[in-house]
């Protein structure tokens, strides 16, 4: 059937991406949590900075709101240990065999 609302005929995509950057093994790790909408990065959390950074005007507004939530910030700050360090320790025996 024809689209009832031609203005909404585009494809919209919301995507998040978690990244662990390992620098010098477990001595220095960086956790990034990035938010994209239609292939444009809106904002990201950087564990080196310890807070959200807006990459677009809308992303700056969202970052200000999430930076005002202490529980949210604490959760993402802890991801370096709970996600990155754990995955590194689980992966290293497998990678060392190769």
PDB file of C-alpha atoms in Angstrom:
ATOM      1  CA  UNK A   1       0.000   0.000   0.000  1.00  0.00           C
ATOM      2  CA  UNK A   2       1.156   3.575  -0.566  1.00  0.00           C
ATOM      3  CA  UNK A   3       2.769   5.392   2.318  1.00  0.00           C
ATOM      4  CA  UNK A   4       0.189   7.440   4.211  1.00  0.00           C
ATOM      5  CA  UNK A   5       2.808  10.014   5.195  1.00  0.00           C
ATOM      6  CA  UNK A   6       5.352  10.689   2.428  1.00  0.00           C
ATOM      7  CA  UNK A   7       7.346  12.976   4.731  1.00  0.00           C
ATOM      8  CA  UNK A   8       8.266   9.899   6.798  1.00  0.00           C
ATOM      9  CA  UNK A   9       9.327   7.736   3.877  1.00  0.00           C
ATOM     10  CA  UNK A  10      13.049   7.910   4.743  1.00  0.00           C
ATOM     11  CA  UNK A  11      14.945   5.309   6.675  1.00  0.00           C
ATOM     12  CA  UNK A  12      15.954   6.409  10.163  1.00  0.00           C
ATOM     13  CA  UNK A  13      18.591   4.609  12.151  1.00  0.00           C
ATOM     14  CA  UNK A  14      19.615   5.009  15.777  1.00  0.00           C
ATOM     15  CA  UNK A  15      22.794   3.178  16.713  1.00  0.00           C
ATOM     16  CA  UNK A  16      25.132   2.995  19.690  1.00  0.00           C
ATOM     17  CA  UNK A  17      28.640   1.644  19.627  1.00  0.00           C
ATOM     18  CA  UNK A  18      30.875   0.616  22.533  1.00  0.00           C
ATOM     19  CA  UNK A  19      34.617   0.622  22.028  1.00  0.00           C
ATOM     20  CA  UNK A  20      37.522  -0.414  24.223  1.00  0.00           C
ATOM     21  CA  UNK A  21      40.911   0.982  23.290  1.00  0.00           C
ATOM     22  CA  UNK A  22      43.816  -0.923  24.824  1.00  0.00           C
ATOM     23  CA  UNK A  23      47.031   1.030  25.192  1.00  0.00           C
ATOM     24  CA  UNK A  24      49.875  -0.890  26.831  1.00  0.00           C
ATOM     25  CA  UNK A  25      47.762  -3.886  27.833  1.00  0.00           C
ATOM     26  CA  UNK A  26      45.767  -3.249  30.981  1.00  0.00           C
ATOM     27  CA  UNK A  27      47.893  -0.293  32.088  1.00  0.00           C
ATOM     28  CA  UNK A  28      45.973   2.225  29.990  1.00  0.00           C
ATOM     29  CA  UNK A  29      42.464   1.592  28.691  1.00  0.00           C
ATOM     30  CA  UNK A  30      39.910   3.902  27.166  1.00  0.00           C
ATOM     31  CA  UNK A  31      36.166   3.273  26.905  1.00  0.00           C
ATOM     32  CA  UNK A  32      34.039   5.095  24.339  1.00  0.00           C
ATOM     33  CA  UNK A  33      30.269   4.854  24.064  1.00  0.00           C
ATOM     34  CA  UNK A  34      29.079   6.583  20.897  1.00  0.00           C
ATOM     35  CA  UNK A  35      25.540   7.532  19.778  1.00  0.00           C
ATOM     36  CA  UNK A  36      24.678   7.857  16.080  1.00  0.00           C
ATOM     37  CA  UNK A  37      21.527   8.967  14.292  1.00  0.00           C
ATOM     38  CA  UNK A  38      21.400   8.516  10.516  1.00  0.00           C
ATOM     39  CA  UNK A  39      25.165   7.946  10.326  1.00  0.00           C
ATOM     40  CA  UNK A  40      25.955  11.151  12.226  1.00  0.00           C
ATOM     41  CA  UNK A  41      27.582  10.957  15.641  1.00  0.00           C
ATOM     42  CA  UNK A  42      25.458  12.978  18.066  1.00  0.00           C
ATOM     43  CA  UNK A  43      27.439  12.536  21.269  1.00  0.00           C
ATOM     44  CA  UNK A  44      29.828  10.197  23.026  1.00  0.00           C
ATOM     45  CA  UNK A  45      31.043   9.217  26.471  1.00  0.00           C
ATOM     46  CA  UNK A  46      34.827   9.193  26.859  1.00  0.00           C
ATOM     47  CA  UNK A  47      36.255   7.470  29.947  1.00  0.00           C
ATOM     48  CA  UNK A  48      39.437   9.565  29.725  1.00  0.00           C
ATOM     49  CA  UNK A  49      37.312  12.686  30.209  1.00  0.00           C
ATOM     50  CA  UNK A  50      34.785  11.011  32.522  1.00  0.00           C
ATOM     51  CA  UNK A  51      31.736  12.665  30.972  1.00  0.00           C
ATOM     52  CA  UNK A  52      29.597  12.972  27.827  1.00  0.00           C
ATOM     53  CA  UNK A  53      30.640  15.254  24.985  1.00  0.00           C
ATOM     54  CA  UNK A  54      28.158  16.608  22.433  1.00  0.00           C
ATOM     55  CA  UNK A  55      29.229  16.409  18.793  1.00  0.00           C
ATOM     56  CA  UNK A  56      26.196  18.264  17.399  1.00  0.00           C
ATOM     57  CA  UNK A  57      24.010  21.044  18.837  1.00  0.00           C
ATOM     58  CA  UNK A  58      21.339  18.496  19.805  1.00  0.00           C
ATOM     59  CA  UNK A  59      24.014  16.163  21.197  1.00  0.00           C
ATOM     60  CA  UNK A  60      25.311  18.994  23.395  1.00  0.00           C
ATOM     61  CA  UNK A  61      21.862  19.375  24.979  1.00  0.00           C
ATOM     62  CA  UNK A  62      21.604  15.640  25.636  1.00  0.00           C
ATOM     63  CA  UNK A  63      25.187  15.557  26.983  1.00  0.00           C
ATOM     64  CA  UNK A  64      24.405  18.371  29.442  1.00  0.00           C
ATOM     65  CA  UNK A  65      21.397  16.433  30.720  1.00  0.00           C
ATOM     66  CA  UNK A  66      23.268  13.109  31.088  1.00  0.00           C
ATOM     67  CA  UNK A  67      26.252  14.851  32.697  1.00  0.00           C
ATOM     68  CA  UNK A  68      23.852  16.125  35.365  1.00  0.00           C
ATOM     69  CA  UNK A  69      22.910  12.522  36.298  1.00  0.00           C
ATOM     70  CA  UNK A  70      25.546  11.253  38.802  1.00  0.00           C
ATOM     71  CA  UNK A  71      24.369   7.622  38.672  1.00  0.00           C
ATOM     72  CA  UNK A  72      24.573   7.533  34.874  1.00  0.00           C
ATOM     73  CA  UNK A  73      28.074   9.013  34.870  1.00  0.00           C
ATOM     74  CA  UNK A  74      29.269   6.592  37.533  1.00  0.00           C
ATOM     75  CA  UNK A  75      27.890   3.642  35.564  1.00  0.00           C
ATOM     76  CA  UNK A  76      29.727   4.603  32.363  1.00  0.00           C
ATOM     77  CA  UNK A  77      32.919   5.483  34.227  1.00  0.00           C
ATOM     78  CA  UNK A  78      32.941   1.955  35.673  1.00  0.00           C
ATOM     79  CA  UNK A  79      32.698   0.335  32.231  1.00  0.00           C
ATOM     80  CA  UNK A  80      36.480   0.493  31.806  1.00  0.00           C
ATOM     81  CA  UNK A  81      36.811  -2.113  34.538  1.00  0.00           C
ATOM     82  CA  UNK A  82      33.613  -4.108  34.040  1.00  0.00           C
ATOM     83  CA  UNK A  83      33.730  -4.335  30.238  1.00  0.00           C
ATOM     84  CA  UNK A  84      37.179  -3.494  28.863  1.00  0.00           C
ATOM     85  CA  UNK A  85      39.412  -5.043  31.504  1.00  0.00           C
ATOM     86  CA  UNK A  86      37.248  -8.179  31.738  1.00  0.00           C
ATOM     87  CA  UNK A  87      37.187  -8.683  27.949  1.00  0.00           C
ATOM     88  CA  UNK A  88      40.937  -8.142  27.766  1.00  0.00           C
ATOM     89  CA  UNK A  89      41.578 -10.766  30.435  1.00  0.00           C
ATOM     90  CA  UNK A  90      39.232 -13.236  28.713  1.00  0.00           C
ATOM     91  CA  UNK A  91      40.662 -12.614  25.238  1.00  0.00           C
ATOM     92  CA  UNK A  92      44.400 -12.571  25.941  1.00  0.00           C
ATOM     93  CA  UNK A  93      44.842 -16.375  26.330  1.00  0.00           C
ATOM     94  CA  UNK A  94      43.097 -16.890  22.999  1.00  0.00           C
ATOM     95  CA  UNK A  95      45.083 -14.197  21.240  1.00  0.00           C
ATOM     96  CA  UNK A  96      48.428 -15.311  22.642  1.00  0.00           C
ATOM     97  CA  UNK A  97      47.989 -18.773  21.098  1.00  0.00           C
ATOM     98  CA  UNK A  98      47.865 -17.244  17.626  1.00  0.00           C
TER      99      UNK A  98
END
